[in-house]
Short mmCIF file of C-alpha atoms and ligand atoms in Angstrom, two decimals:
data_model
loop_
_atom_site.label_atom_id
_atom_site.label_comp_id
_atom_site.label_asym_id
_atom_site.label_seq_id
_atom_site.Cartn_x
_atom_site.Cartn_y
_atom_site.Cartn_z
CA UNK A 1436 -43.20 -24.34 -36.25
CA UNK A 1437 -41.08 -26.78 -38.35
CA UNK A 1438 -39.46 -29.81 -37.36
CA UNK A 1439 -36.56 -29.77 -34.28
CA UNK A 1440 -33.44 -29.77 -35.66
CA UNK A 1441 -30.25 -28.76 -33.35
CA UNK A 1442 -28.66 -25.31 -34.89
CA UNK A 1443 -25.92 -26.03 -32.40
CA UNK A 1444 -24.54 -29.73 -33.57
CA UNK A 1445 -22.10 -28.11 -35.78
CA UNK A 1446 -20.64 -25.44 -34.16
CA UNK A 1447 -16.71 -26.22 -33.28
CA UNK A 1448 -15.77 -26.26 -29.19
CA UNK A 1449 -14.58 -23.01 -28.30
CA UNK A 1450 -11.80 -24.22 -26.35
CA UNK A 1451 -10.71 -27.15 -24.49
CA UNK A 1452 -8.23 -28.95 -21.70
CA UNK A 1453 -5.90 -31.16 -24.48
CA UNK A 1454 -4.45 -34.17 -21.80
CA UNK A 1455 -3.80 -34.97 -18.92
CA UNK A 1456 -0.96 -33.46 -16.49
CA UNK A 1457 0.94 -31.84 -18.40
CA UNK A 1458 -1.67 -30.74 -21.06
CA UNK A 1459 -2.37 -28.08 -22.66
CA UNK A 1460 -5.59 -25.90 -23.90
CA UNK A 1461 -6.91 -25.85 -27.36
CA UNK A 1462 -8.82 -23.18 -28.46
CA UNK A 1463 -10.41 -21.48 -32.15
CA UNK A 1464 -8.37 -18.26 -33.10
CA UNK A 1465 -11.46 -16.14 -33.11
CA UNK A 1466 -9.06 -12.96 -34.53
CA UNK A 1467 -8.78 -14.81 -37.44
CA UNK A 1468 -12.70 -15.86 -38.26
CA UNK A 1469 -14.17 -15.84 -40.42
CA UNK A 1470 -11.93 -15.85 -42.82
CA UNK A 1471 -9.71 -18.58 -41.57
CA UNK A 1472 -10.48 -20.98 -39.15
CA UNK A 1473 -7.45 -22.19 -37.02
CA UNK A 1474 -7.04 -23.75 -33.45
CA UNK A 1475 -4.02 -22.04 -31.38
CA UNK A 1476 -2.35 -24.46 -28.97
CA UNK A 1477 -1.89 -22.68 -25.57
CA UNK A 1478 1.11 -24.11 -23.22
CA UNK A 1479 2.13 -21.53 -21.19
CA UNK A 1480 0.21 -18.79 -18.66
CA UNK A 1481 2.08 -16.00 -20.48
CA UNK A 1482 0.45 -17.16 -24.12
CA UNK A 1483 -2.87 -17.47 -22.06
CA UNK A 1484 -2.55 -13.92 -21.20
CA UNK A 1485 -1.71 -12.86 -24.51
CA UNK A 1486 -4.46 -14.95 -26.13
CA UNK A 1487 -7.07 -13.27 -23.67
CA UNK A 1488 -5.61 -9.69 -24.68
CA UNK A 1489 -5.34 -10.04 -28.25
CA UNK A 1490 -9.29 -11.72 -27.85
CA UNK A 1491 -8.28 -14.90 -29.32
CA UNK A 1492 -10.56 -16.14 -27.06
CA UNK A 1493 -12.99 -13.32 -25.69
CA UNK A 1494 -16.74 -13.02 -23.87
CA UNK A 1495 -17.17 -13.61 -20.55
CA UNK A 1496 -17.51 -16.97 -19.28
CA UNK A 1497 -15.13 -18.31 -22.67
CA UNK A 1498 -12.54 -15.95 -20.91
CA UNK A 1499 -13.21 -17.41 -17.20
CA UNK A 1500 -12.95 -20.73 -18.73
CA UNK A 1501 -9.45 -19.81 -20.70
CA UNK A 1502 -8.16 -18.49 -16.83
CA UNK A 1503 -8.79 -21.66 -14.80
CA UNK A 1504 -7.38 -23.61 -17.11
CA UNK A 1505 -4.23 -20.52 -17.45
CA UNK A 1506 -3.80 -21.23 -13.83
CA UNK A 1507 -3.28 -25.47 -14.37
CA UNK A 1508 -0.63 -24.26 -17.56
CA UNK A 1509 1.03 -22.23 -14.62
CA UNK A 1510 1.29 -25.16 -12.07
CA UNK A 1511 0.80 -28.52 -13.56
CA UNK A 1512 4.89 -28.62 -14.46
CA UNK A 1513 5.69 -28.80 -10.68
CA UNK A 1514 5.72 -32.32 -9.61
CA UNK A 1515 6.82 -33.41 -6.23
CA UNK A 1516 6.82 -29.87 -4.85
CA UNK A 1517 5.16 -28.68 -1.20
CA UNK A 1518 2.73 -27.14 -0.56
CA UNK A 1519 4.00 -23.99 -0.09
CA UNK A 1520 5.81 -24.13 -3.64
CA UNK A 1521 2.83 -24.76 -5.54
CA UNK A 1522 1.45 -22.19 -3.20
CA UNK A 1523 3.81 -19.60 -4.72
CA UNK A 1524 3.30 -20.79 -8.04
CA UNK A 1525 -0.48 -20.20 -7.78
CA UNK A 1526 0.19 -16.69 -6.31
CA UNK A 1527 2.22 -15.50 -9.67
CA UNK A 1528 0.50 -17.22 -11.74
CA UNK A 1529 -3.12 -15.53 -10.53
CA UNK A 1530 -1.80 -11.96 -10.44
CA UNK A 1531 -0.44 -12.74 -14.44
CA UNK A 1532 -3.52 -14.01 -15.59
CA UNK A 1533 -6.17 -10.66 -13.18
CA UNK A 1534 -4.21 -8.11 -15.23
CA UNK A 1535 -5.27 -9.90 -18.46
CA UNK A 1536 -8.60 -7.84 -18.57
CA UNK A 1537 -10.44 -6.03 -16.47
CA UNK A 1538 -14.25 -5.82 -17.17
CA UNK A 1539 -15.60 -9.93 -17.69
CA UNK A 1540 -15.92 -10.22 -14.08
CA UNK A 1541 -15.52 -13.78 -15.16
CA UNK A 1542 -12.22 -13.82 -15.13
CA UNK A 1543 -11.86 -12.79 -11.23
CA UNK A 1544 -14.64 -15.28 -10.55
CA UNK A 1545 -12.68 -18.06 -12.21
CA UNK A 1546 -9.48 -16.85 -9.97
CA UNK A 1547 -11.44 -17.25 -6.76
CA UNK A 1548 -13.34 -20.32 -7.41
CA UNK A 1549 -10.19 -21.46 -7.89
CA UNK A 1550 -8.70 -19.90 -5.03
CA UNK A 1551 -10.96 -21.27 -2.73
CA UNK A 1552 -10.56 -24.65 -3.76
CA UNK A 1553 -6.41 -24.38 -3.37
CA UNK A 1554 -6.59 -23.03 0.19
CA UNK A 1555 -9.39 -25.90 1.25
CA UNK A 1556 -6.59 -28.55 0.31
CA UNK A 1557 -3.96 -26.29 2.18
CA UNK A 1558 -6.22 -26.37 4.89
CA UNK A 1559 -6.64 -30.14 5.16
CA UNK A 1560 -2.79 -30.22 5.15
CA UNK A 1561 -2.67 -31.98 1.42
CA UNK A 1562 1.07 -32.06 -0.25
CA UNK A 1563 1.68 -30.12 -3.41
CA UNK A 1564 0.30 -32.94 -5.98
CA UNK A 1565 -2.63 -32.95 -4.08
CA UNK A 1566 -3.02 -29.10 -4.50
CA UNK A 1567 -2.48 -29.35 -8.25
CA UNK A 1568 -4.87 -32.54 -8.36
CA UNK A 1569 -7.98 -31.03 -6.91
CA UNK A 1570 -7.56 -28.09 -9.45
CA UNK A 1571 -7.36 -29.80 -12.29
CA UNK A 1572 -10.25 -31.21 -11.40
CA UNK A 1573 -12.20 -27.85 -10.29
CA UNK A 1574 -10.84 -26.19 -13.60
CA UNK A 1575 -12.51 -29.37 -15.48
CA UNK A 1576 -15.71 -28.81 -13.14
CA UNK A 1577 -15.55 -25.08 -14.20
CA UNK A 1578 -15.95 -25.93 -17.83
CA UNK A 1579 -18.64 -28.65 -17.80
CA UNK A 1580 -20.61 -26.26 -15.33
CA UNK A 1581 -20.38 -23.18 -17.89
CA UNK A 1582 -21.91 -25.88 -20.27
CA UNK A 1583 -24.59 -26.40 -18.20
CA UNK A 1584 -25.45 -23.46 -16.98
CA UNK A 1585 -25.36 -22.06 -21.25
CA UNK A 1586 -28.11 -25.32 -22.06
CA UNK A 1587 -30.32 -23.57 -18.74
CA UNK A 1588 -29.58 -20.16 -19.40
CA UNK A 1589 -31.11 -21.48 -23.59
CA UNK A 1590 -34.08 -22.86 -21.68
CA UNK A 1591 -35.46 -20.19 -19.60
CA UNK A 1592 -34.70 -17.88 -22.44
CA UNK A 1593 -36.33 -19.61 -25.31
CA UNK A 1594 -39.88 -19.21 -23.25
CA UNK A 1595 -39.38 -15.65 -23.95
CA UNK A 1596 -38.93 -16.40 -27.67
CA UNK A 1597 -42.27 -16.43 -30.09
CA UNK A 1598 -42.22 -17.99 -33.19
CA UNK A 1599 -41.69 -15.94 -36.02
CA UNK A 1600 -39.15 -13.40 -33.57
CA UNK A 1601 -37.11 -10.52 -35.25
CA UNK A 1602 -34.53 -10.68 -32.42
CA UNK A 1603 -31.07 -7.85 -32.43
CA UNK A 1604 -28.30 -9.02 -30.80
CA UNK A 1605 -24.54 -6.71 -30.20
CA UNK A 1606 -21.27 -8.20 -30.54
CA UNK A 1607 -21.03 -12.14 -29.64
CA UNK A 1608 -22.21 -13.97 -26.95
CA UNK A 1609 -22.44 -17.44 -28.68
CA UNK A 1610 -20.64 -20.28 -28.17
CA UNK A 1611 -17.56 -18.74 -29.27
CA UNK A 1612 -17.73 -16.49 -25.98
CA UNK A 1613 -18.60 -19.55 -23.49
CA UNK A 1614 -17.48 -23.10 -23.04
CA UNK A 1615 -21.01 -24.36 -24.27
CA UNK A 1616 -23.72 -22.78 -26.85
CA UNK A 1617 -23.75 -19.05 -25.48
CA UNK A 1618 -25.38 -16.74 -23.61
CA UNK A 1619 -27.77 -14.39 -25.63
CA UNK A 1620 -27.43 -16.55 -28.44
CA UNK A 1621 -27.97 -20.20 -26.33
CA UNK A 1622 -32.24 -19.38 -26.23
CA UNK A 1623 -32.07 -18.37 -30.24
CA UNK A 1624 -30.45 -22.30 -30.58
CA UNK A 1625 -33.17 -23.21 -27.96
CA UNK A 1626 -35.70 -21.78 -29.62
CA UNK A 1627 -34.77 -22.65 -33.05
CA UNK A 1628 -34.21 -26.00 -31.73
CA UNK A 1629 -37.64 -26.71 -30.57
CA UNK A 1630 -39.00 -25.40 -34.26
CA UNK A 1631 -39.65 -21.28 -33.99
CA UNK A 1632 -38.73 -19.52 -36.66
CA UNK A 1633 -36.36 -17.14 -35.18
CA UNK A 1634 -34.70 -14.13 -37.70
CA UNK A 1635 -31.46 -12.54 -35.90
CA UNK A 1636 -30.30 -8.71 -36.80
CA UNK A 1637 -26.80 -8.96 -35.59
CA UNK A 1638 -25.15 -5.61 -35.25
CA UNK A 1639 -21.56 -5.38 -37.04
CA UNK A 1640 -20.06 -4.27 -33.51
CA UNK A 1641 -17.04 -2.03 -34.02
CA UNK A 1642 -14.19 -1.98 -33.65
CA UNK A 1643 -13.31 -5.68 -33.66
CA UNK A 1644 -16.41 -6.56 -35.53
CA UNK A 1645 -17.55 -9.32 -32.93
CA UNK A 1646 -20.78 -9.33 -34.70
CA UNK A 1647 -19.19 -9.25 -38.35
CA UNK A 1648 -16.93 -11.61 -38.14
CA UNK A 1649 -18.33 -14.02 -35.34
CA UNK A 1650 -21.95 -13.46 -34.80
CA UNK A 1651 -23.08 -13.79 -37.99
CA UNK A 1652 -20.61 -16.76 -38.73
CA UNK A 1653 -21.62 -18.93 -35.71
CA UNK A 1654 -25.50 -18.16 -36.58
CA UNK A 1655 -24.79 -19.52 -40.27
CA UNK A 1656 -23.00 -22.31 -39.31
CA UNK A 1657 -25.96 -23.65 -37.41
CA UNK A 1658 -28.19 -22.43 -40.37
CA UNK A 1659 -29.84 -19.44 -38.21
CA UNK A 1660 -31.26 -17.09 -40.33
CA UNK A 1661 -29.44 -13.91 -39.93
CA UNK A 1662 -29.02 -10.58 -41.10
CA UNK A 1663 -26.18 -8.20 -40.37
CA UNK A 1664 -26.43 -4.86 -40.02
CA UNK A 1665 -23.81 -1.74 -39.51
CA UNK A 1666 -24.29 -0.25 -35.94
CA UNK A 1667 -25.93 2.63 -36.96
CA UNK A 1668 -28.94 0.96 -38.79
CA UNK A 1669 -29.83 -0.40 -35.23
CA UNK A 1670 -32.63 2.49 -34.85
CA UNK A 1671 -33.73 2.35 -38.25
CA UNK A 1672 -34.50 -0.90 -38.18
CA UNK A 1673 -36.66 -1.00 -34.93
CA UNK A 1674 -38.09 2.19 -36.92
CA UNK A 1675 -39.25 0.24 -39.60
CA UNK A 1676 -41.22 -2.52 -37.02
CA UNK A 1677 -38.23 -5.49 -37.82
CA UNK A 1678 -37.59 -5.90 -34.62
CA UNK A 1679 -39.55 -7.72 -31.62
CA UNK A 1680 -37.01 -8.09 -28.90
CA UNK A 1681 -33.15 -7.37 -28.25
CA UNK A 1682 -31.11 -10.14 -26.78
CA UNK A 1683 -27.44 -9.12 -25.74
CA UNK A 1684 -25.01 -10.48 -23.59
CA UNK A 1685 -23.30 -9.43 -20.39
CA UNK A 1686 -19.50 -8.68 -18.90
CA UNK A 1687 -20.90 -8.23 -15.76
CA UNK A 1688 -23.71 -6.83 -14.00
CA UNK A 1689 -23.91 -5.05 -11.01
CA UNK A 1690 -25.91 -5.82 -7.60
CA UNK A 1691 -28.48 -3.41 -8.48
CA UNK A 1692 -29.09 -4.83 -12.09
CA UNK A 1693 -26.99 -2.43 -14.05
CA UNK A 1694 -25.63 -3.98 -16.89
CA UNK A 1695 -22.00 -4.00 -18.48
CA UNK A 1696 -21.15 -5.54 -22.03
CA UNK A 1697 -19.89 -4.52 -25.51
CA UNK A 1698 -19.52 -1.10 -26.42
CA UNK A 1699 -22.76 -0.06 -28.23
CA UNK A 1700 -25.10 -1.85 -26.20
CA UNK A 1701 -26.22 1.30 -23.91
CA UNK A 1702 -27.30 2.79 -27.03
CA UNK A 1703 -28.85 -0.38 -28.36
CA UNK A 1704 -31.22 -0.05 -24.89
CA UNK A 1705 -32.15 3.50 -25.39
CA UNK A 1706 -33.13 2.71 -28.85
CA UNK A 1707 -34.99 -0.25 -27.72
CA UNK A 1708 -36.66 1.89 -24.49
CA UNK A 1709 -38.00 4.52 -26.98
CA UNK A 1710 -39.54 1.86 -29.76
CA UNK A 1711 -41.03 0.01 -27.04
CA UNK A 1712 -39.27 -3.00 -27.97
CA UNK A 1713 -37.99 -5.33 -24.76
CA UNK A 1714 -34.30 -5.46 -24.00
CA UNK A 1715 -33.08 -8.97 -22.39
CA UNK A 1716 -29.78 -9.69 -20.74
CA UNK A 1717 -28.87 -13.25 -20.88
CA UNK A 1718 -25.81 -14.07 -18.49
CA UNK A 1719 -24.68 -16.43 -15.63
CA UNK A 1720 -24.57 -15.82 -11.95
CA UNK A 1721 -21.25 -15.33 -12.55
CA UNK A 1722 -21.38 -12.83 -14.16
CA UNK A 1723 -22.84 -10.52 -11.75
CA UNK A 1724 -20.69 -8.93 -9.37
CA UNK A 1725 -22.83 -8.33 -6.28
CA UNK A 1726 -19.66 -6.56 -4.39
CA UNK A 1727 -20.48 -3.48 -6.48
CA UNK A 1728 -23.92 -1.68 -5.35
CA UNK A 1729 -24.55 -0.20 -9.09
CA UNK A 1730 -22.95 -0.35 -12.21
CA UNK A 1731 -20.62 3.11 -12.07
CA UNK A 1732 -17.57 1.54 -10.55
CA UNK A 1733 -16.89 -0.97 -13.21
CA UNK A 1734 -13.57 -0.80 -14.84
CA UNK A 1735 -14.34 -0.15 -18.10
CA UNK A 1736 -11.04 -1.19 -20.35
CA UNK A 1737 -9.79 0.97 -23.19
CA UNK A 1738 -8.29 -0.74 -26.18
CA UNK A 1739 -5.98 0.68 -28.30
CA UNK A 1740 -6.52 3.65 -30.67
CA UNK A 1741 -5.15 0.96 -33.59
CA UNK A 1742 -8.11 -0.91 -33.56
CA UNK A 1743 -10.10 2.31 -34.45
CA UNK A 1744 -8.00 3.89 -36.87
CA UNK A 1745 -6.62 0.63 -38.47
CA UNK A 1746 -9.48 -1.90 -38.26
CA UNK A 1747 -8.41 -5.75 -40.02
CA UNK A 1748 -4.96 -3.59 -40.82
CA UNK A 1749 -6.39 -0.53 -43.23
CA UNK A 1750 -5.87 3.17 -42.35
CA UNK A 1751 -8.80 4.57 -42.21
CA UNK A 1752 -8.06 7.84 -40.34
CA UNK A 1753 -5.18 10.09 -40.40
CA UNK A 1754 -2.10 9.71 -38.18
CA UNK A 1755 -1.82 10.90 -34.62
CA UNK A 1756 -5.53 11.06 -34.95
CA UNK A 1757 -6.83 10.96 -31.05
CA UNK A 1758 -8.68 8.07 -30.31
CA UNK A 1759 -10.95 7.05 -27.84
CA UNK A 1760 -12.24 3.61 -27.30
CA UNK A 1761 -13.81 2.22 -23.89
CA UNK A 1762 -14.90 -1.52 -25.14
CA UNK A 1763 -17.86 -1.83 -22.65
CA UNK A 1764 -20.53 0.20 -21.50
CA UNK A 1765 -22.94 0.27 -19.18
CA UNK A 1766 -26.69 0.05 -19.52
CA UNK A 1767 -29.21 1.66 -16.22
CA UNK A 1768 -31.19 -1.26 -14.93
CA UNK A 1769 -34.21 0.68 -15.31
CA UNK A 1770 -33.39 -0.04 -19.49
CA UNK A 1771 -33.30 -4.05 -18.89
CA UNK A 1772 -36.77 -5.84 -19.12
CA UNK A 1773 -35.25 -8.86 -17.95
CA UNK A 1774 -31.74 -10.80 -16.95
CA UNK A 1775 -32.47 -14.70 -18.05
CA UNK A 1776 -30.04 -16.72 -15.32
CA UNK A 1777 -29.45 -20.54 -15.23
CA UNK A 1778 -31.95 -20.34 -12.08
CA UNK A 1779 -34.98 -18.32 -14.13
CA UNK A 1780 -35.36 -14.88 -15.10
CA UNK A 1781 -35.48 -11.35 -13.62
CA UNK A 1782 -37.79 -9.51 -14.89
CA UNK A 1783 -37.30 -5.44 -13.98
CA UNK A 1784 -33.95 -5.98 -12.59
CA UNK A 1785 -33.35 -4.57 -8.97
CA UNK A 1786 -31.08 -5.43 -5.79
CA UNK A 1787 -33.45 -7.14 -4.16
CA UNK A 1788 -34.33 -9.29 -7.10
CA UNK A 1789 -30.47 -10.13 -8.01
CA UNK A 1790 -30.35 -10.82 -3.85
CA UNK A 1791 -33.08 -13.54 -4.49
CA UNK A 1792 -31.44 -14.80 -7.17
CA UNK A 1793 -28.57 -15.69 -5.53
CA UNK A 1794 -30.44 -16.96 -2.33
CA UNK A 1795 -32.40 -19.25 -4.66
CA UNK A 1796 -29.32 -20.50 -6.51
CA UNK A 1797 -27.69 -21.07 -3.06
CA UNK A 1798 -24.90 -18.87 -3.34
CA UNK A 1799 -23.20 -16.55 -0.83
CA UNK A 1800 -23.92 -12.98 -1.54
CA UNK A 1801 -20.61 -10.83 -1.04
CA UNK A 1802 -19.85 -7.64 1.15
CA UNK A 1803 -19.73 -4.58 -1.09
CA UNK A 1804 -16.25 -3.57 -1.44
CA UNK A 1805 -14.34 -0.14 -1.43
CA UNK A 1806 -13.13 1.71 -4.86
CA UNK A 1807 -9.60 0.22 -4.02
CA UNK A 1808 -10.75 -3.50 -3.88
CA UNK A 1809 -12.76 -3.41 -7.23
CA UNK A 1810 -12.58 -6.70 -9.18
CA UNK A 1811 -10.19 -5.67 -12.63
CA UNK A 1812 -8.76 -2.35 -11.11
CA UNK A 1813 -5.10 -4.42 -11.66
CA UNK A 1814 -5.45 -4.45 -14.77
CA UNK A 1815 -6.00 -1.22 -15.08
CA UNK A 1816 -2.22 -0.62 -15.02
O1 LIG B 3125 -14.46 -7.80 -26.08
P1 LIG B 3125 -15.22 -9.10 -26.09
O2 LIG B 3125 -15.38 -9.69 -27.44
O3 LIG B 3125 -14.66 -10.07 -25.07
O4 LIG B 3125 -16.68 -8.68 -25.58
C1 LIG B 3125 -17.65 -9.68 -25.45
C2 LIG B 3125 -18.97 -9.15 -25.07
O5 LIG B 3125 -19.15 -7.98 -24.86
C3 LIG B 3125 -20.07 -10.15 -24.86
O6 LIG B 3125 -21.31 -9.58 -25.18
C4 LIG B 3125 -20.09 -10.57 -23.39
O7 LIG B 3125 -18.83 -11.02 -22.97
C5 LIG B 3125 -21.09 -11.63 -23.13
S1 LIG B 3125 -20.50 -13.12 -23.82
C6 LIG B 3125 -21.35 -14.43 -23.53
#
């Protein structure tokens, strides 16, 4: 153990409300890192959309974050309006910003956390100001909380942590994917933090290279000692004993513990299951969705056959090569050792477990819903 130092001092906010009403959000250009580091200025929902598209700013709870505040840069321009105006105003701007993308189940949780709190004021009979008012403040309250709940998530994760841990993590669920220090990464800054010696294998994650360009950036920055690897050196390396424990993130995660996130990461478990090496989720209650019963149901988006054949803009395949290219995938619960949650972890996944979880954080737990009324099937086109 060596001396606490905080890996995550350094690290540049993700994104953040710029002013008052108007404002405006500011957040890092992650398609550009790491070779250039720039800050986009986001005014409008439409550029919010794009920028959650084109992954300027991408992982879960970053991109429910980026839509509470896309649904203030929708409303805050109408002043002196009814109710019923901002009403509207909400309405489009909501179905813009679902059809973004449709897997972070984030996204739809920011939309009806934020939905909630608009039809409360409605309720009490508030004017239109009053409407935008209390949602400015819940989109605020929706960013701090993420922060918190990242610092808890690091807490109850870094237990799990030994000193001197070979940990391999897929894609990037640092702070460049959430409004505070990460998810799967947030117990490596704990941990690291309070003086372990933690070594990181980040997989290269293709197509976009999450774990390339971002993973392996965001570790460095904070002086994390980490080692990148291509995707397929993932086996060999839990082959050769470097690897004690695999920490990924989530997109979102099913009633029954199944769990959704980058491309690659179902293989990463299977690898994991047959070297005996533990595989841990690390991931918000938000990030479940506990109106689906199990995992198969979860629209899984397909990006476009571009980023495959022409990764950072070089031909690498022929043209009118077919292409396919889900960006998520989905890992059996029975493959998770544990989900670490701001309230504690689940060890061995199951419904009952995620059930308590939610019972113990004091939320409501949801009605399972029909095929039609799946969370992201909008944006499915
Ligand atoms: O396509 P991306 O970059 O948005 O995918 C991100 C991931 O898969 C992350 O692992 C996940 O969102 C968890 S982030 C804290």
């Amino acid at each position: 153990m060596t001396e606490e130092k905080d890996p995550t001092s350094g690290l540049p906010e993700t994104l953040s409300w710029q002013g008052g009403r108007p404002g405006y959000v500011r957040m890092v250009e992650q398609t550009l890192l790491p070779g250039e580091f720039t800050e986009l200025e986001v005014k409008s929902v439409d550029q919010m959309v794009d920028a959650i598209y084109r992954l300027a700013v991408r992982g879960a709870p970053a991109i429910g974050v980026a839509t509470a505040y896309g649904v203030l840069l929708g409303i805050q321009d109408l002043v002196g309006r009814t109710a019923a105006d901002v009403m509207d105003a909400f309405a489009g701007t909501c179905s813009k910003l679902e059809r973004a993308r449709p897997t972070a189940v984030n996204l739809f949780w920011a939309l009806e956390r934020m939905t909630e709190c608009a039809q409360a004021k409605v309720s009490e009979g508030a004017s239109g100001d009053e409407i935008v008012g209390a949602l400015f403040d819940k989109a605020m309250a929706i960013h701090a909380s993420d922060k918190d709940t990242c610092q808890r998530m690091g807490a109850h994760g870094a237990e799990l942590i030994k000193d001197g841990a070979r940990v391999l993590t897929h894609c990037n669920a640092g702070s460049l994917a959430t409004g505070g220090i990460g998810t799967a990464l947030a117990p490596i800054y704990e941990a690291t933090r309070q003086g372990k010696s933690v070594k990181v294998y980040a997989d290269e994650t293709r197509p976009l290279l999450q774990g390339a360009r971002l993973t392996s950036w965001e570790l460095a920055q904070g002086g994390v000692d980490v080692t990148l690897i291509t995707d397929n050196t993932a086996g060999w390396v839990m082959r050769e004993g470097r690897i004690d424990m695999v920490i990924v993130g989530s997109d979102r995660i099913a009633r029954n513990g199944d769990v959704c996130n980058k491309i690659g990461t179902y293989s990463v478990a299977v690898l994991a299951r047959e070297h005996g090496i533990p595989f841990f989720v690390v991931a918000p209650l938000s990030t479940f969705d506990m109106t689906l019963e199990d995992g198969s149901r979860i629209p899984i988006e397909e990006r476009p056959a571009e980023e495959v054949t022409e990764p950072m803009g070089q031909r690498i395949a022929p043209e009118g090569c077919q292409v396919y290219s889900p960006a998520f995938d989905v890992t059996p619960a029975r493959l998770v050792s544990g989900i670490v949650t701001e309230v504690g972890v689940i060890h061995s996944p199951t419904t009952a477990a995620a059930e308590a979880a939610f019972k113990q954080a004091g939320l409501e737990i949801p009605e399972l819903v029909t095929p039609g009324e799946i969370k992201g099937s909008k944006a499915m086109g």
